[in-house]
RNA sequence: GGGUCGUUAGCUCAGUUGGCAGAGCAGCUGACUCUUAAUCAGCGGGCCACAGGUUCGAAUCCUGUACGACCCA
């Protein structure tokens, strides 16, 4: 066998390591065994050194460094708890043994930094004073064939950190610790609620209506039911159904999906713990949320004061509780409780320098609060008693029905949660819902569709109920003192990419990409064929992909007519634009006829110019993608 | 949505006025019995993000595109 060529592009480094695997196999060793026999974690050995010095232990983990020094070698093994040094001597390491998958000293060059290894030996302190495992046996557990990032600087490129978090975390144990804390935080949320008699439930992520909040949903299609559905924007309405069923304290640690912007504090997919408590009002939740934060601070993070956006926030003290009217009075000197007309309220706003006209006294007070009082609430503070005009889903207060049984959490001037006594009067709720829909039109950020099934639940009756929904990531950002949600979410959402290096290594063929938001160049089939014959197009890839597309704009009822337009998207000829070739418009009187026409049009139409493509570009494959179909949005189902 | 910036070897980064593409780590070969960013000697490794343009000549200047970061709303 020829020695590996001395070179080091990634592909060549990888090949050198694959060659080592080959040599291991020839020696009868398994580069990917399944059995490991760790007895101690690294941190145990370091922390309990006095106790276990001289004992024989087995550690296992990733080999993070390797320093060969003639008949003596040193390295570090890293596991979930930390790193411990391996101290290896030629004269005391047992020789290679295939049955034990063991490597002797002369074969240690088959190991690489990054491999997963196991070492058995005595716990000692080296002459230089480092606590180490003096290895008698070294076993390879997993051969790594990709090099780790630079050992001193690690990964600096933010994009690679986010895309390959596992590499960043491998290099930075403090990052590993951070994600461990987030995991422990969720565990403690469960323990906290469990201790208070709450039961955890799984609620559906795929929902037929996107109720329980106002946000743009992700849409999906359930094939088995042939039905469009939505990913949960909230789990609230299902928790209330559980209350209707007779459970009095329920919660879910749920996944929430909102098809909206991504920024420092927002991510399309996130988690919340959402509770629902029967036979309690919003004051119960004011206590609950305060205790929850205090519990997490002390039990997970071991302290009560945290630096949030430059402010020292102490969760150990009782939180300030202030009515919104009092908060505004304090900040502006105006008591909106004494104001009776919108005109007067707007006059007061103008005196404060707030010029946006407000429709009601309640709106005016909320506006003044948001602009003048909220930024000063360093807190943590609980602001209660919102105007009913802006609280359609909350119950009005019995003692003053102008204000709702509702509170918001403020930490360092930021709103961190919204909670209320749930409106359980089905008639009132249905009215409010319809009003909101009429006001907002079709914007899902302003209202959500009517969920008659849920109204029916309320008609059967649910007890007085109240819930909280603190966000997992938001809480983690506060407790970990981080301002970027990407530092909390281990796998942030990013556009998929394939690096040129991986393309080469794995032999991934460059597929004609069809990103839909590129501007389109549209041609009729005759012009297109002519341009192909005139050598206007040059293929950019080995495959030219033809993707037939059906835009269905009428389907059956109410007029018993079927209409669709056919088009063909051609991938692999244009780089910065989509290339679209138009097709026929189909009209049919029955579903069977329509399906027949669709089939014929997508095949025959494509073949018309496909023949030209095949003739002209003989070196390329002309492939057909499955037909995609788009239905025009259904109009006015209701009313 | 707006602005600013980035993209050079697997990783971290240089690259002057537009003139042969550079280093460290990692890799390969060898030496070395207490190293820990080991050291020493030697050897390799590049679609300078992509596509155009200007130019005798472009990593460098111009335009566009992609991906990303930061700031603002």
mmCIF file of C-alpha atoms (C1' of nucleotides) in Angstrom, chain A residues 6-10 12 20 67-72 74 76 85 87 89 112 126-128 130 147 149-160 162-163 264 484 486 494-495 517 576, chain B residues 1 6-13 24-39 42-47 49-52 64-73:
data_model
loop_
_atom_site.group_PDB
_atom_site.id
_atom_site.type_symbol
_atom_site.label_atom_id
_atom_site.label_comp_id
_atom_site.label_asym_id
_atom_site.label_seq_id
_atom_site.Cartn_x
_atom_site.Cartn_y
_atom_site.Cartn_z
ATOM 1 C CA UNK A 6 1.355 14.499 2.084
ATOM 2 C CA UNK A 7 -1.380 17.021 1.580
ATOM 3 C CA UNK A 8 -4.122 18.624 3.550
ATOM 4 C CA UNK A 9 -7.104 19.971 1.763
ATOM 5 C CA UNK A 10 -10.129 18.827 3.735
ATOM 6 C CA UNK A 12 -7.223 14.830 1.677
ATOM 7 C CA UNK A 20 -6.325 4.887 9.152
ATOM 8 C CA UNK A 67 1.177 15.833 22.598
ATOM 9 C CA UNK A 68 3.593 13.121 21.608
ATOM 10 C CA UNK A 69 6.910 13.255 23.339
ATOM 11 C CA UNK A 70 8.883 10.188 22.315
ATOM 12 C CA UNK A 71 8.090 7.368 24.700
ATOM 13 C CA UNK A 72 5.691 9.620 26.559
ATOM 14 C CA UNK A 74 -0.163 13.496 26.869
ATOM 15 C CA UNK A 76 -6.969 15.581 27.034
ATOM 16 C CA UNK A 85 -5.473 14.705 31.039
ATOM 17 C CA UNK A 87 -0.761 10.407 30.661
ATOM 18 C CA UNK A 89 3.930 5.788 28.788
ATOM 19 C CA UNK A 112 -6.490 11.779 15.820
ATOM 20 C CA UNK A 126 1.999 14.251 36.984
ATOM 21 C CA UNK A 127 5.364 15.733 37.926
ATOM 22 C CA UNK A 128 4.078 19.061 36.704
ATOM 23 C CA UNK A 130 -1.837 17.978 36.674
ATOM 24 C CA UNK A 147 -10.734 17.898 11.754
ATOM 25 C CA UNK A 149 -11.833 23.791 14.399
ATOM 26 C CA UNK A 150 -8.694 25.680 15.295
ATOM 27 C CA UNK A 151 -7.811 24.728 18.861
ATOM 28 C CA UNK A 152 -6.999 28.172 20.158
ATOM 29 C CA UNK A 153 -9.541 30.472 18.510
ATOM 30 C CA UNK A 154 -12.322 27.983 17.840
ATOM 31 C CA UNK A 155 -15.008 29.085 15.399
ATOM 32 C CA UNK A 156 -15.332 32.836 15.008
ATOM 33 C CA UNK A 157 -17.646 32.970 12.005
ATOM 34 C CA UNK A 158 -21.081 33.613 13.481
ATOM 35 C CA UNK A 159 -22.778 31.833 10.616
ATOM 36 C CA UNK A 160 -20.794 28.637 11.198
ATOM 37 C CA UNK A 162 -25.117 28.919 14.303
ATOM 38 C CA UNK A 163 -25.090 26.273 11.600
ATOM 39 C CA UNK A 264 -32.763 39.418 18.147
ATOM 40 C CA UNK A 484 -29.808 37.427 21.467
ATOM 41 C CA UNK A 486 -29.871 32.766 18.833
ATOM 42 C CA UNK A 494 -31.413 29.194 8.786
ATOM 43 C CA UNK A 495 -31.518 28.768 5.070
ATOM 44 C CA UNK A 517 -38.892 34.528 -5.068
ATOM 45 C CA UNK A 576 -30.573 34.874 -11.563
ATOM 46 C "C1'" G B 1 -38.430 47.398 5.521
ATOM 47 C "C1'" G B 6 -18.331 40.624 6.188
ATOM 48 C "C1'" U B 7 -17.263 36.206 2.733
ATOM 49 C "C1'" U B 8 -9.109 34.473 0.960
ATOM 50 C "C1'" A B 9 -6.486 26.818 2.721
ATOM 51 C "C1'" G B 10 -10.510 22.317 7.118
ATOM 52 C "C1'" C B 11 -10.109 26.524 11.167
ATOM 53 C "C1'" U B 12 -8.115 31.634 12.790
ATOM 54 C "C1'" C B 13 -6.431 35.595 9.999
ATOM 55 C "C1'" G B 24 -0.293 30.290 12.463
ATOM 56 C "C1'" C B 25 -3.238 26.060 13.959
ATOM 57 C "C1'" A B 26 -4.822 21.445 11.986
ATOM 58 C "C1'" G B 27 -2.494 17.511 8.352
ATOM 59 C "C1'" C B 28 1.773 14.320 6.443
ATOM 60 C "C1'" U B 29 7.342 12.431 7.320
ATOM 61 C "C1'" G B 30 11.065 12.266 11.086
ATOM 62 C "C1'" A B 31 13.464 13.406 16.198
ATOM 63 C "C1'" C B 32 12.218 13.672 21.384
ATOM 64 C "C1'" U B 33 10.663 10.001 28.815
ATOM 65 C "C1'" C B 34 6.640 15.441 32.320
ATOM 66 C "C1'" U B 35 3.946 17.944 28.171
ATOM 67 C "C1'" U B 36 -0.325 21.160 28.432
ATOM 68 C "C1'" A B 37 -1.156 26.754 22.334
ATOM 69 C "C1'" A B 38 4.903 21.187 23.729
ATOM 70 C "C1'" U B 39 9.429 21.922 20.865
ATOM 71 C "C1'" G B 42 11.222 18.896 6.466
ATOM 72 C "C1'" C B 43 6.654 18.461 3.069
ATOM 73 C "C1'" G B 44 2.068 19.518 1.044
ATOM 74 C "C1'" G B 45 -2.634 22.081 0.861
ATOM 75 C "C1'" G B 46 -6.418 27.739 -2.843
ATOM 76 C "C1'" C B 47 -13.214 28.101 -7.707
ATOM 77 C "C1'" A B 49 -18.469 33.391 -2.095
ATOM 78 C "C1'" C B 50 -20.886 33.588 -7.239
ATOM 79 C "C1'" A B 51 -21.780 36.288 -12.037
ATOM 80 C "C1'" G B 52 -20.665 40.312 -15.041
ATOM 81 C "C1'" G B 64 -25.358 42.766 -9.628
ATOM 82 C "C1'" U B 65 -26.586 38.101 -6.889
ATOM 83 C "C1'" A B 66 -26.323 34.638 -2.753
ATOM 84 C "C1'" C B 67 -25.459 33.668 2.325
ATOM 85 C "C1'" G B 68 -24.591 35.848 6.936
ATOM 86 C "C1'" A B 69 -23.633 39.493 10.975
ATOM 87 C "C1'" C B 70 -24.550 44.064 13.498
ATOM 88 C "C1'" C B 71 -27.516 48.510 14.178
ATOM 89 C "C1'" C B 72 -32.223 51.120 13.400
ATOM 90 C "C1'" A B 73 -37.772 51.024 12.672
#
